[in-house]
Structures are given as C-alpha cells and as structure tokens.
Coordinates of C-alpha atoms and ligand atoms in Angstrom, one line a residue:
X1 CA 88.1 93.1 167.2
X2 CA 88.7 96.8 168.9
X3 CA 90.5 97.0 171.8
X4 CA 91.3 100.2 173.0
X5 CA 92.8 101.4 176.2
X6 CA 90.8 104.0 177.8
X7 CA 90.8 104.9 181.3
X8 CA 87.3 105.1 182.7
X9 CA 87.5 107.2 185.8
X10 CA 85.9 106.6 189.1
X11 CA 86.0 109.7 190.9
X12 CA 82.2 110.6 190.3
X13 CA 81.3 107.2 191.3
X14 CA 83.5 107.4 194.4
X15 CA 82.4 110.5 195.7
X16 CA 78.6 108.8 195.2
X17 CA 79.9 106.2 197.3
X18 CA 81.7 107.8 199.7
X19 CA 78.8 109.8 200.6
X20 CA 76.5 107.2 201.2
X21 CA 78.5 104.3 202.6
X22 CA 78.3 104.6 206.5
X23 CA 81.3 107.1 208.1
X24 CA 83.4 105.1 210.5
X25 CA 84.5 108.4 212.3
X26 CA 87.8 107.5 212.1
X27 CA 90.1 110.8 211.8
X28 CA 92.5 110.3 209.6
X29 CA 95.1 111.7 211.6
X30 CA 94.5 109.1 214.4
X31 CA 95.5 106.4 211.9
X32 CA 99.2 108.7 211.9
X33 CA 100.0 109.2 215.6
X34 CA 101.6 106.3 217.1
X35 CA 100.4 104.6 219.7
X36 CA 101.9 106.0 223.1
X37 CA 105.1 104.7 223.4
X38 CA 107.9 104.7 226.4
X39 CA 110.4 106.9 227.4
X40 CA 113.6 106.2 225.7
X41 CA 116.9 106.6 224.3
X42 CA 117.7 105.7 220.3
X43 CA 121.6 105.1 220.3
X44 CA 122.5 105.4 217.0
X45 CA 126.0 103.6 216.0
X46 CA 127.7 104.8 212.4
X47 CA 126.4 108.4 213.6
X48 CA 128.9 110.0 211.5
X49 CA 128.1 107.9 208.8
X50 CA 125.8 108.6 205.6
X51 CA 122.5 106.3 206.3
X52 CA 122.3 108.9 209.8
X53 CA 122.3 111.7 207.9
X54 CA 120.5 111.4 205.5
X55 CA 117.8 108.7 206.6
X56 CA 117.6 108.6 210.4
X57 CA 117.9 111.9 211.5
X58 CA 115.5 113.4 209.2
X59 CA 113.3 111.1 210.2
X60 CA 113.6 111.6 214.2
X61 CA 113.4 115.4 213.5
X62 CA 109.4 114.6 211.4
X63 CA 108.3 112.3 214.1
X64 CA 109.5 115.4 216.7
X65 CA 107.4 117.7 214.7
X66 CA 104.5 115.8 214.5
X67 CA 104.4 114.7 218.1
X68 CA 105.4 111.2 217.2
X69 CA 108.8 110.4 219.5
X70 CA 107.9 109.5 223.3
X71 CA 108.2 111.9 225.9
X72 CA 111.5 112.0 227.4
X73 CA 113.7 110.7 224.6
X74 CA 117.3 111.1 224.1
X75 CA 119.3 110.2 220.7
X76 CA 122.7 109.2 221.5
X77 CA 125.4 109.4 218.3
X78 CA 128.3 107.0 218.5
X79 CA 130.9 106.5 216.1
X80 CA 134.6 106.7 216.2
X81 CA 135.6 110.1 215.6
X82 CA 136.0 112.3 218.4
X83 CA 133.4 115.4 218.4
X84 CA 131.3 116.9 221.5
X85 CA 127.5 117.2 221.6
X86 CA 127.9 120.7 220.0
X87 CA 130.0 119.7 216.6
X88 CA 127.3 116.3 216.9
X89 CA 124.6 118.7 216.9
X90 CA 125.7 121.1 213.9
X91 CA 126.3 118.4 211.8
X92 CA 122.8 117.0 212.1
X93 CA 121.8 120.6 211.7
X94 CA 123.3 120.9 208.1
X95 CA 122.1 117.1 207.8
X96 CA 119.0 118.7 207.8
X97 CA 119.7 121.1 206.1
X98 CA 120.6 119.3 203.1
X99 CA 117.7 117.2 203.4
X100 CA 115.4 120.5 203.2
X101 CA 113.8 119.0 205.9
X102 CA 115.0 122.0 208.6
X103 CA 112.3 123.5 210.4
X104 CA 114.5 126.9 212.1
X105 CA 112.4 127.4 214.8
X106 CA 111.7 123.9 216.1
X107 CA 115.3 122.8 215.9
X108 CA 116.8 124.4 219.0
X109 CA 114.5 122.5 221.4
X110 CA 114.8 119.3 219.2
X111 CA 119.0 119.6 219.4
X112 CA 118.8 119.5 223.4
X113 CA 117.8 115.8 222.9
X114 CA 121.0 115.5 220.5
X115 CA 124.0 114.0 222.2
X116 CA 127.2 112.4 221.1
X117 CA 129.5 109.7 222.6
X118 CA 132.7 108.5 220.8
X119 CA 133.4 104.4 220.4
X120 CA 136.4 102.3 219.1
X121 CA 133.8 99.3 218.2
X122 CA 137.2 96.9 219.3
X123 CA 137.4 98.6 222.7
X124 CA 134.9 97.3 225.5
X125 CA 136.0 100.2 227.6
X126 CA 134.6 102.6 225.8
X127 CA 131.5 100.7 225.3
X128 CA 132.1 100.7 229.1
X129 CA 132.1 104.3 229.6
X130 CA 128.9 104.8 226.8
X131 CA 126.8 102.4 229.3
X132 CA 128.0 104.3 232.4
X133 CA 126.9 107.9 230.3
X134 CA 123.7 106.5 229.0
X135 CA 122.5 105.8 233.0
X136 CA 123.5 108.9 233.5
X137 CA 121.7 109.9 230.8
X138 CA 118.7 108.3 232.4
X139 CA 118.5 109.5 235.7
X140 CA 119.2 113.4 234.9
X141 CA 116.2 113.1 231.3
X142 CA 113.8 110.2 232.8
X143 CA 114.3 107.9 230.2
X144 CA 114.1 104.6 232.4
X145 CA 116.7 102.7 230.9
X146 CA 114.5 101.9 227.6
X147 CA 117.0 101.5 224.8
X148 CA 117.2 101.1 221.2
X149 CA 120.5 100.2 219.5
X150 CA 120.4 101.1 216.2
X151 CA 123.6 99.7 213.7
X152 CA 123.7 101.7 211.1
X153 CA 127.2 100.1 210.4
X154 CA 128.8 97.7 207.6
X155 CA 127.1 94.3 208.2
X156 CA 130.8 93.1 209.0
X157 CA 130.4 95.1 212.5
X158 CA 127.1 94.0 213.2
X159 CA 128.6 90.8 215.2
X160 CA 131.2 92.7 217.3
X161 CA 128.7 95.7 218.1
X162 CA 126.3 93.2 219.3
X163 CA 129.0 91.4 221.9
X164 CA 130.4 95.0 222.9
X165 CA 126.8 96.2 223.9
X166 CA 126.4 92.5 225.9
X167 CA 129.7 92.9 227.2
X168 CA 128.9 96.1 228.6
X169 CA 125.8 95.0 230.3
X170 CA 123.0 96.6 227.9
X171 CA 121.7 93.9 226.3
X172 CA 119.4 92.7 229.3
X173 CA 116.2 93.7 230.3
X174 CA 114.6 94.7 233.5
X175 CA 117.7 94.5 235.4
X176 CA 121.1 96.7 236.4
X177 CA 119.1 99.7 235.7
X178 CA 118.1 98.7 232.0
X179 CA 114.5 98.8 230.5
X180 CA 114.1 97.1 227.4
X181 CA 116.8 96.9 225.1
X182 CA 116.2 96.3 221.3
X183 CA 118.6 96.3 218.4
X184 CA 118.0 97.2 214.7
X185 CA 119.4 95.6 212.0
X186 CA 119.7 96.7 208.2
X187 CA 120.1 93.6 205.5
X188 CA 122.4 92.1 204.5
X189 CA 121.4 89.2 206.9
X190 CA 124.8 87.2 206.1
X191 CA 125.5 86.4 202.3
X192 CA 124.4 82.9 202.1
X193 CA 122.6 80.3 204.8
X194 CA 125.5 79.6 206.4
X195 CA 126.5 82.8 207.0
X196 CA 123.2 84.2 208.4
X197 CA 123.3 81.2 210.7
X198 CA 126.5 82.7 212.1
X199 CA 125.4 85.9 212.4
X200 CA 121.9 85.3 214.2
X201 CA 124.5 82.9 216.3
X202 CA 126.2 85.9 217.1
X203 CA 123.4 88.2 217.5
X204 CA 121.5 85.7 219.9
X205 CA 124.4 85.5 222.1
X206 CA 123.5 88.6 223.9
X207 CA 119.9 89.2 222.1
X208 CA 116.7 87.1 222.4
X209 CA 114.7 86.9 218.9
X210 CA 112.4 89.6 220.1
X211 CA 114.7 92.1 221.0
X212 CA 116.1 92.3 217.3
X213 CA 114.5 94.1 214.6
X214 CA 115.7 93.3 211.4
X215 CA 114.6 96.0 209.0
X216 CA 113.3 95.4 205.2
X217 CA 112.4 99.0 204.2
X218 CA 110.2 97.5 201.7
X219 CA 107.7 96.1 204.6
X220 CA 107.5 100.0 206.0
X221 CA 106.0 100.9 202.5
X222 CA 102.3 102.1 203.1
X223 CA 101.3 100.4 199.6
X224 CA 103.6 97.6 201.0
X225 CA 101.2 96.8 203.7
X226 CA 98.2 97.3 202.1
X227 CA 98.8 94.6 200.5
X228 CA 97.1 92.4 203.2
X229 CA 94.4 94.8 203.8
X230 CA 93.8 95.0 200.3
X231 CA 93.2 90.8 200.1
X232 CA 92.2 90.2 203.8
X233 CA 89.7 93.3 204.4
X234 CA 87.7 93.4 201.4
X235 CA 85.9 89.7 200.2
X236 CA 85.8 90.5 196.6
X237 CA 89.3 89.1 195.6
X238 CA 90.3 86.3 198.0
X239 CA 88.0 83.9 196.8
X240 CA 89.6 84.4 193.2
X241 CA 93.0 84.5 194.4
X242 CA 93.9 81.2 193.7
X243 CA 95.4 78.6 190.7
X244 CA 91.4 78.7 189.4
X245 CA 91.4 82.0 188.7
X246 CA 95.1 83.5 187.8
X247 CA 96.6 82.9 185.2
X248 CA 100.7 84.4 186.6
X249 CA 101.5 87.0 189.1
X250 CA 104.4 89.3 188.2
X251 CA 106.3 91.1 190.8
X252 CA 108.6 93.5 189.6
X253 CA 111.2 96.3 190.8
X254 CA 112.9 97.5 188.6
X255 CA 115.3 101.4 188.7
X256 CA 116.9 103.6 186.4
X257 CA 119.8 104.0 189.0
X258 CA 122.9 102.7 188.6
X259 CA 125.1 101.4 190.9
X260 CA 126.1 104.7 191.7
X261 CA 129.1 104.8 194.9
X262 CA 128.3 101.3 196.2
X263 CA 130.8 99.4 194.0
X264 CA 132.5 97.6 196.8
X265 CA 129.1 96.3 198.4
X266 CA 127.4 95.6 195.3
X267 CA 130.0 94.2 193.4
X268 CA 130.0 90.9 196.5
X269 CA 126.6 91.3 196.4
X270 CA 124.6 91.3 192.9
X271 CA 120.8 91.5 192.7
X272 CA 120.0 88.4 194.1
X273 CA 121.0 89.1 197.1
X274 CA 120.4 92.7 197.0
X275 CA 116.8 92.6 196.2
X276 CA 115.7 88.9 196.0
X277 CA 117.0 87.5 199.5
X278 CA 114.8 90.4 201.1
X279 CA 112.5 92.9 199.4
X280 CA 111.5 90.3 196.4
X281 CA 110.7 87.5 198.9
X282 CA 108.6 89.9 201.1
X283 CA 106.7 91.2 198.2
X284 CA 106.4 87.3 196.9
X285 CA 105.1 86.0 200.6
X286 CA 102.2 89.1 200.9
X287 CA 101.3 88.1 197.8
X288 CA 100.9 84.4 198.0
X289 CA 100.3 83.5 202.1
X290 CA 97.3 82.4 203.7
X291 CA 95.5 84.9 206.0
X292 CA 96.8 84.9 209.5
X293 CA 94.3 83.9 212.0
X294 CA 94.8 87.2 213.9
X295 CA 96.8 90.4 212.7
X296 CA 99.8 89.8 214.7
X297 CA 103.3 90.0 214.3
X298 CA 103.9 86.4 214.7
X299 CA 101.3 84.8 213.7
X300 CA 102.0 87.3 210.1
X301 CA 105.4 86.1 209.7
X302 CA 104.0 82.0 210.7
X303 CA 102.2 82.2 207.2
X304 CA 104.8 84.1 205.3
X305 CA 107.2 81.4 206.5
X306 CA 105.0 78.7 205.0
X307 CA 104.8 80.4 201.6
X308 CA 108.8 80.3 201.7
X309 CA 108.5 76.6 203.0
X310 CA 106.4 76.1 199.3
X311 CA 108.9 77.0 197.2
X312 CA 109.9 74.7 194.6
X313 CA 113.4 74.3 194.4
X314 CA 115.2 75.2 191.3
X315 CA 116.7 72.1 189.4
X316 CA 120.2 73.5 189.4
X317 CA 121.4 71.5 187.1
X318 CA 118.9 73.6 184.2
X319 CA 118.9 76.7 186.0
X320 CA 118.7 78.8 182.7
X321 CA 114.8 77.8 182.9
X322 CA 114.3 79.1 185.9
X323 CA 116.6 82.1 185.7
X324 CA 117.7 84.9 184.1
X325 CA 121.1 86.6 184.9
X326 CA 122.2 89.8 183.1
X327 CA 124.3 92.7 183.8
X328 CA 124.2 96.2 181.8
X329 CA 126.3 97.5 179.2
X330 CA 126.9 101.2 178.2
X331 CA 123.5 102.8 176.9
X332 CA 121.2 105.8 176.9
X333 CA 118.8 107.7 178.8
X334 CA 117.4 110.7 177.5
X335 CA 120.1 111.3 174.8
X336 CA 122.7 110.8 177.8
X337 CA 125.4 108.3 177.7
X338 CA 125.4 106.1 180.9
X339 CA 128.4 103.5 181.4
X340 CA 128.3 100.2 181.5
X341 CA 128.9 98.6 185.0
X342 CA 132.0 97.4 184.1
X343 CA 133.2 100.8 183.6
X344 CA 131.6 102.3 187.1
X345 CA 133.9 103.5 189.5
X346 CA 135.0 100.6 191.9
X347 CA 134.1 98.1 189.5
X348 CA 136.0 95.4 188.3
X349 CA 136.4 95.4 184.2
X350 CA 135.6 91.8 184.0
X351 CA 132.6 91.8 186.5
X352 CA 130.4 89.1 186.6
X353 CA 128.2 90.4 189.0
X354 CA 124.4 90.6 188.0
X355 CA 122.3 93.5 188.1
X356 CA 119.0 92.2 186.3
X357 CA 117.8 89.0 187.1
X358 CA 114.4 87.4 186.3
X359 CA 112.9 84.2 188.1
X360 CA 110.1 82.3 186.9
X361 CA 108.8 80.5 190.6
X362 CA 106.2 78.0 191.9
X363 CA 104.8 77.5 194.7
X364 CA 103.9 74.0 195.8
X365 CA 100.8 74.5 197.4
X366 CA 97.0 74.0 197.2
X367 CA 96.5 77.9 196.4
X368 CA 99.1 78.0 194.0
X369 CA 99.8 74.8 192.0
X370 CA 101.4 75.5 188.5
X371 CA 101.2 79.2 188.6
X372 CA 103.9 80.5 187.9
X373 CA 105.4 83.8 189.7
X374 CA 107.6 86.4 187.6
X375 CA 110.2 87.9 189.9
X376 CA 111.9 90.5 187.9
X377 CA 114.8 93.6 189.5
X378 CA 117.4 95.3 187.8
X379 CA 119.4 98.3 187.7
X380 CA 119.7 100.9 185.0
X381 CA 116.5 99.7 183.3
X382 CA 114.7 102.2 181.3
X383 CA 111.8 103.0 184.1
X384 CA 111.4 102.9 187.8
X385 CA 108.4 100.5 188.2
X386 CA 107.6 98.4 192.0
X387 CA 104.5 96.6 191.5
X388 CA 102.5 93.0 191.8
X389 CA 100.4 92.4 188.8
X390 CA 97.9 89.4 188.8
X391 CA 97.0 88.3 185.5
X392 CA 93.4 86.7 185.6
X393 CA 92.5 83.5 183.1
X394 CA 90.9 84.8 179.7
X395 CA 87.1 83.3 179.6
X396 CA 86.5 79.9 179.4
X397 CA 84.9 80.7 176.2
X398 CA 84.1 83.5 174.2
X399 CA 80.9 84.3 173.1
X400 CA 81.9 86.9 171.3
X401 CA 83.9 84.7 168.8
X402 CA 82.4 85.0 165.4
X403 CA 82.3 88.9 165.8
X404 CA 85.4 89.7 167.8
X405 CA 87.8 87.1 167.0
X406 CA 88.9 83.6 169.6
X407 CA 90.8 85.8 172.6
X408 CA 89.5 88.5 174.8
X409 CA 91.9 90.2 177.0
X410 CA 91.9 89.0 180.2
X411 CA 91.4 90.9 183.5
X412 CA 94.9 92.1 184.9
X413 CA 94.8 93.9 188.6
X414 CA 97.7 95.1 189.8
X415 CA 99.1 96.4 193.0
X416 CA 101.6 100.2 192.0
X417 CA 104.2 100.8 194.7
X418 CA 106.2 102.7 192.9
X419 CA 105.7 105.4 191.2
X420 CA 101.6 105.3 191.4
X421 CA 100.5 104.0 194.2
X422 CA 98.1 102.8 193.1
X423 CA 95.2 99.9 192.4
X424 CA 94.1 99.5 189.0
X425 CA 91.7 96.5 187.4
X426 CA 91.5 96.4 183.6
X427 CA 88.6 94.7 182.3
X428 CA 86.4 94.0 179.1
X429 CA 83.5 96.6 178.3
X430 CA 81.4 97.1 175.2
X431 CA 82.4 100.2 173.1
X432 CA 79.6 102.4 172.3
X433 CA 78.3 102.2 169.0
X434 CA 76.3 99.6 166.6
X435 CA 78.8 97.3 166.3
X436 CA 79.8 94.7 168.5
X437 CA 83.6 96.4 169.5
X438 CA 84.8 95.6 173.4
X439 CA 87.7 98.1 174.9
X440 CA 89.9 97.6 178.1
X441 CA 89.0 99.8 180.6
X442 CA 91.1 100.4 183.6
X443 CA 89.5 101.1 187.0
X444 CA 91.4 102.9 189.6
X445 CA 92.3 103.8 192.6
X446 CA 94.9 106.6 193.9
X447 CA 96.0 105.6 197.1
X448 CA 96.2 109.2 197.9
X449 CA 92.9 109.9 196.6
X450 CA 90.9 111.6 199.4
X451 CA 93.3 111.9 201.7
X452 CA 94.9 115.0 202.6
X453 CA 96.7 114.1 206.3
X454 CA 100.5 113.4 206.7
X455 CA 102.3 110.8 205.5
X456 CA 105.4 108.9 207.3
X457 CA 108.3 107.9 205.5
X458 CA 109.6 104.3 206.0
X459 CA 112.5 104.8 208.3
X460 CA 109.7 106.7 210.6
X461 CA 107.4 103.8 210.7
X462 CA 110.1 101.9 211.6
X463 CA 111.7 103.9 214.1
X464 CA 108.1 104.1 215.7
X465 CA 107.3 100.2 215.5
X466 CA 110.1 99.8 217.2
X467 CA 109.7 102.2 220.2
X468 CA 106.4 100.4 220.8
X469 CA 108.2 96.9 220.1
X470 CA 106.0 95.6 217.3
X471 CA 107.9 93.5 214.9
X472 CA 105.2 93.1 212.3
X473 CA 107.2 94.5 209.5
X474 CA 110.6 93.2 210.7
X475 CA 111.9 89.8 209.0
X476 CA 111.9 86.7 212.0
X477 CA 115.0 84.9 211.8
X478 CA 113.7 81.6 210.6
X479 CA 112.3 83.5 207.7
X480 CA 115.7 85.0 206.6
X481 CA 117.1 81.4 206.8
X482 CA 114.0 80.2 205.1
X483 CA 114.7 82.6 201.8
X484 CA 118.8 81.7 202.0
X485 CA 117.3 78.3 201.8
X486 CA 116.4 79.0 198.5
X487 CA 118.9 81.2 197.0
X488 CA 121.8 79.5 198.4
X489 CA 122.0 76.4 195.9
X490 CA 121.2 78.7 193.3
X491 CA 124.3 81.2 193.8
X492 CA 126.3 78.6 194.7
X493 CA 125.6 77.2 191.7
X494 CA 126.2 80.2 190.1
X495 CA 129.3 81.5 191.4
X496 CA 131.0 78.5 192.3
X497 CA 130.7 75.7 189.6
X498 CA 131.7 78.0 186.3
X499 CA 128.7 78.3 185.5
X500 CA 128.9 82.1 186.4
X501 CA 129.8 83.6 182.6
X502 CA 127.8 81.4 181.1
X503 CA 124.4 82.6 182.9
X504 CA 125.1 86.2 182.2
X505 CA 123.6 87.7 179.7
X506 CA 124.0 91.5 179.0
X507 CA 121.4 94.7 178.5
X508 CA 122.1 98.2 177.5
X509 CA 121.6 100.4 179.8
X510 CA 118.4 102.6 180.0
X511 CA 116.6 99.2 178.2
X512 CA 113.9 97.2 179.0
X513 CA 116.7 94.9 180.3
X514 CA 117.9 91.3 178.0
X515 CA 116.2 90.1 175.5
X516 CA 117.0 86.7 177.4
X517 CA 113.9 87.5 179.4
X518 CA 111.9 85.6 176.6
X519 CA 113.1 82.7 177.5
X520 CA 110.9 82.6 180.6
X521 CA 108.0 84.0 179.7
X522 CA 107.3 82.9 175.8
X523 CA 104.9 80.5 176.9
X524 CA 102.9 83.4 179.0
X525 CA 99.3 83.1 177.8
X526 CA 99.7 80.0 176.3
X527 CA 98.9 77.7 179.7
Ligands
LIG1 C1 117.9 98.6 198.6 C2 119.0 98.1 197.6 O1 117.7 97.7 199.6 O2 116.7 98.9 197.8 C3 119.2 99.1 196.5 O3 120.2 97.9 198.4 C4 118.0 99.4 195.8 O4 120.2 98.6 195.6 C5 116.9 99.8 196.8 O5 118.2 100.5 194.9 C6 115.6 100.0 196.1 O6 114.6 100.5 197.0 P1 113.4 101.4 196.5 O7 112.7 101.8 197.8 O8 114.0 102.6 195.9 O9 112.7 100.6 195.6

C-alpha cells in the first residue's frame, strides 16, 4: 500500500463555486458592525492594572475607530491609586502605544471619553462618591444611566466589588436614575463547586443572572463559534456526527509558553482548572450538544448544559485511566534552555502543580455512547496547536485488501483554531498511475480565504455583546457549577487524598508532553 500526504487544493474549485452559487448580498462588513447599541458608560475596575492595558483599552480604542462603541459613551477607570483624568489618559496613551495600536490623530477625540475615579474597594464611601460622579457623568454626556461594570480584578475581589456597587445603589435597573447595569466577570468562577456556589451567592445578592456576564475568551473566538455554524448550517456532517460514524474526537490546546509571571495564580491553580473548568468544557459542549431549537442565548447554553449533564463520572478510585497529570521539567526549544517549572520564578521547588493533563471522556448519551473524547492542554509543549479533530470509522471493509493491504486510513476532519484557522477533511483517493496505490488527500478551507474586511479581537466581541446585552458566549451559572461538578471529585481526589505525587508524571519542556499519554490512547484504532 502507498499512502502519501498531499494536499489537493481547492481554490480553483472554489472560485468555480463561488461564482455560480447564488450571491446572498450580504456585505461583509455588515456582518462586523454591531448592532446599534445604547448609550453608555464602561466602568472599568483594576484600571491601573495589566489586563486594562493591554487588553481592554486597545480594544475600546478599535471598536472607536471602526464605529463600533455607542454614541455617547464614557469609560470610567477606577482603581486605588490616586491620578486625575489627565495622568488616566496618558497612561492609556502609552498603553497604546505599546500595543502599536495608536492611531495619533484619532486619539485626542477618543481621550475626551477617558475619565478616572479613585476607589479603596473596602470603602463604600468612595463607591459612594463614584455613583454620585457617574450621574453626573450622565446628565452632562447623555449616557442614560446604562452601565457596565467591568472587574478586571483578582477573583478574590470580585465578591466585595459586587456588594460595594449594590451598596452604592448601581446595581438596579430602571430606577434612581440607573439604566441597565451589567457586570463582567473573568474565570476563575471559584476553585471548586463549593466555592463557585459562594461566589454566584455573592454575586446574586445585588445581580440577577442576566445582568452578569461571565467571560470565557475562548467563546469570543470567530473559529470558536463557527463551530455551530459549521455542524448546524451546512447538512453534510450532522447526520455523521454521531457514535455510527466517529471513531474519537480529540480536543486539544496545547502552548509553548510557560508559566511566565503568573506563579502565584497558577501555582493554586494547575491546568485543570485553568483550561479544563472553562475553555476545554466549552470546546467539548460545541462539539458534542444537540442543536438548539432557536439560535438564542439561552436556549444555546440549555443544550450545552445537557452535554455537561452526560458526562460520565470518573471512577476516582482508578483515576490513572481516565487521567493524565504531568508537569514539565527543564528542556529545549530551538537550541534554548527553558527551566523546568519547578525552577520558575514564584514557584515552589517541590511543586506538584500540573501543567499537562490529558482526559480520556464519555459521554452518556444516545449521540455519543462509547466514544471516547481526548481532552489534552499543557504548557511548554513543543507547538501551539487549538483544535477539535473528529476521527471518522475506517470502512467496514476494504475492498481493496488483496492489493493494498487490511486498513485504509480513515477520514479525519478537524476544526484549527489556533494557529490555522482552518477546516481540513483528509480522505482516501486513488493515486495516478497503473497500479492500484490510494494517497490521503486533505481538503481545505482558510477561514480567511476570501475575505478581506476587518476582524475583531475577542475582548471587542465581548465588549460589544455586552453593550447590546447578548449573553450567547458568556457561561450561565448553572453551567459553571455543572463542569465543577465534574472536576471537583477529581481534584479532590487529587490534591487531597495523597494521591497528588503519585498522578504526576513529568515532560521536558519543549516536548510533545509525557510519554504517560499512551496510557490513554494505546487502544486508539483498535475499537
Ligand atoms: C487562559 C489561561 O485562560 O488561556 C492561560 O489562563 C492560557 O494559562 C490561555 O495560556 C490560553 O489562551 P489562548 O487564547 O492563547 O489559547
């Protein structure tokens, strides 16, 4: 048998197809602008802070210069140092500087809307004094008392910004000269069921469910969402996308970064609940739910609950077949020496913190009995890969047996996030010549590929979804306590019977990660 990987381009055929299939007369830059949205002012709270800088501002100052923020807005900084609106303003300024993102002449216009208002975050009165400034704020820019509370603050403030906002009267709607009021959230939602419990407790004292957006930047990924358009919009896959048909899924995210200065978060926090309580899940319930009925926030987030309602609990008693827990060691990337977590700054020498993990899952459901699902993240691995790949069955029988030998590779179509985005199919075609020879070919498709228009970066689609109050790509609470549902037996288990060195295996870093990974998947192929 000859298999060879070729890539068999599609362009030519494309462009055949594109210029016969009917035109829609959708402008592409329609599908960019946001819908119109309200007047309002963004508080941000951590203004001073690094996620502002480098993240939120940047991404105000694109949606200014592409028309995308309402008309009036206001961005309101608040943090504990002391600074006025000018010193607030020139350190946004080299903000965006640094981010190259500085457009001179557009700036001075966009730094009007700039303001700053200090906060002890354990002093109501000063919350006090920011309400009575943002009505003022109100009256003399029209924004009609439409807010948005972003915390872009350690999760250990998140409870007590919450009740210093209530106290101060700006959590309610339609009343005492308040619009709507929403609040953004960043993970981590708690570090285990109970504590997420406590903190939507907290949150819902002063909050209702649909005031609070709680941000996976995953979800804002275009590729991310295509994900649904992909299987609900087109008919060819959906009726394949089932046990019949695949063989295993693999979602995988994997970096080449390290932990880099985040020591003291990630060392409570390891990859599980990093990446698996959140971005994993999401990825995993896009992949696996039943089409909504409408495309609607919550009727979206209805089915991805019931996909996290299907999963099969881990017997934690043999949690090594289920689980893989590993943590690099020193290695190499590109003839450069990289450290091994233990020796990162901020980290304790006798870590036992993961930063790889693999999980073989199941879902117990019609659609999915006895597949299994390959969740695999890491840091320091040798390549920065995002992507869902869903391995087809091989033929039921080969044909070509006496010639080309019992297996035929089966189709594989996978789903690139990151760093192609990208749609590819491999499948079987004859090789041209006399003898019987098949080679995988690999069909794809750019996700850039004949499109020219802007592009908005995550934290500006979510900034925009939540000035027109669509939660679609925010996680619902019951969800977050759905997925801690899961995990939590599993780190508990992990971390609290002893059982903590034993799971952890080790990788160098810049590798493909532990060679313990076989454990899981030696029987791939073989089902
Ligand atoms: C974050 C994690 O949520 O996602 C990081 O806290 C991780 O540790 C990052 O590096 C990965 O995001 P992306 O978009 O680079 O895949």
């Amino acid at each position: 048998m000859q298999n060879r990987n070729e890539d068999f381009n599609t362009n030519e055929l494309d462009a055949i197809a594109s210029a016969t299939a009917p035109d829609l007369g959708i402008d592409p830059a329609e599908c960019i602008a946001p819908e119109p949205t309200d007047p309002c002012t963004i508080v941000i709270f951590g203004a001073t802070g690094d996620l502002t800088a480098r993240k939120l501002i940047p991404a105000l100052f694109h949606l200014y210069l592409n028309d995308g923020l309402p008309r009036p807005f206001q961005i309101v900084g608040s943090a504990r140092s002391h600074m006025d609106d000018q010193q607030f303003r020139n350190k946004m300024e080299s903000a965006l500087k640094d981010a190259e993102v500085l457009d001179p002449e557009k700036w001075p216009t966009f730094s009007t809307h700039l303001h700053y208002r200090p906060v002890d975050y354990e002093d109501p009165a000063t919350f006090d004094r920011l309400a009575e400034s943002l009505r003022e704020l109100d009256s003399s820019q029209h924004t009609q008392g439409n807010r948005i509370f972003y915390i872009a603050l350690p999760p250990t403030l998140y409870k007590t910004v919450a009740e210093m906002i209530g106290r101060a009267g700006l959590s309610t709607e339609n009343t005492n000269g308040n619009g709507w009021s929403r609040m953004v959230v960043e993970k981590p939602f708690g570090v285990n069921l109970q504590t997420a419990l406590e903190l939507d407790q907290s949150l819902h004292q002063h909050f209702q469910e649909h005031q609070i957006f709680r941000i996976d930047h995953y979800l804002a990924k275009e590729t991310v969402q295509n994900i649904l358009m992909f299987r609900f919009a087109n008919s060819l896959f959906e009726p394949i996308w089932n046990r019949r048909y695949i063989d295993h899924v693999s979602i995988t995210a994997t970096e080449t970064l390290g932990v880099e200065h985040r020591a003291g978060y990630y060392e409570r926090s390891g990859v599980l609940r990093d990446m698996f309580q959140n971005h994993m899940m999401q990825l995993l319930a896009l992949t696996a739910m039943e089409p909504p009925s409408r495309f609607e926030a919550d009727l979206v987030r209805d089915e991805k609950g019931k996909v996290f309602n299907s999963l099969r609990p881990f017997a934690t008693n043999n949690l090594k077949d289920h689980l893989v827990l590993a943590q690099y060691g020193a290695g190499k990337a590109d003839d450069h020496q990289l450290p091994a977590y233990r020796d990162e700054p901020g980290v304790d020498p006798a870590s036992l913190t993961p930063t790889f993990a693999m999980m073989k899952l199941f879902l117990d459901n019609w659609r999915w009995q006895g597949v299994p699902f390959y969740m695999t993240s890491g840091k320091r691995l040798a390549q920065k890969i995002t992507e869902i790949a869903i391995q087809f069955k091989s033929v039921p029988h080969s044909l070509f047996r006496h010639t080309l030998g019992p297996s035929i590779v089966a189709n594989r179509l996978t789903l690139g996030i990151y760093p192609e985005e990208k749609i590819t199919l491999k499948f079987q075609t004859k090789n041209p010549g006399a003898r019987v020879c098949l080679r995988t070919v690999t069909m794809d498709f750019n996700y850039q590929q004949n499109y020219a228009g802007p592009v908005l970066d995550a934290y500006e689609k979510v900034l925009i979804d939540c000035m027109i109050g669509d939660q679609m790509l925010f996680w619902r609470q019951d969800g977050v306590e759905k997925s801690w549902s899961f995990l939590t037996p599993i780190l508990d288990r992990c971390e609290d019977c002893g059982d903590q060195q034993a799971m952890l295996e080790f990788y160098p870093a810049g590798s493909m990660g532990p060679e313990a990974i076989k454990r899981l998947t030696s029987n791939i192929g073989n089902r």
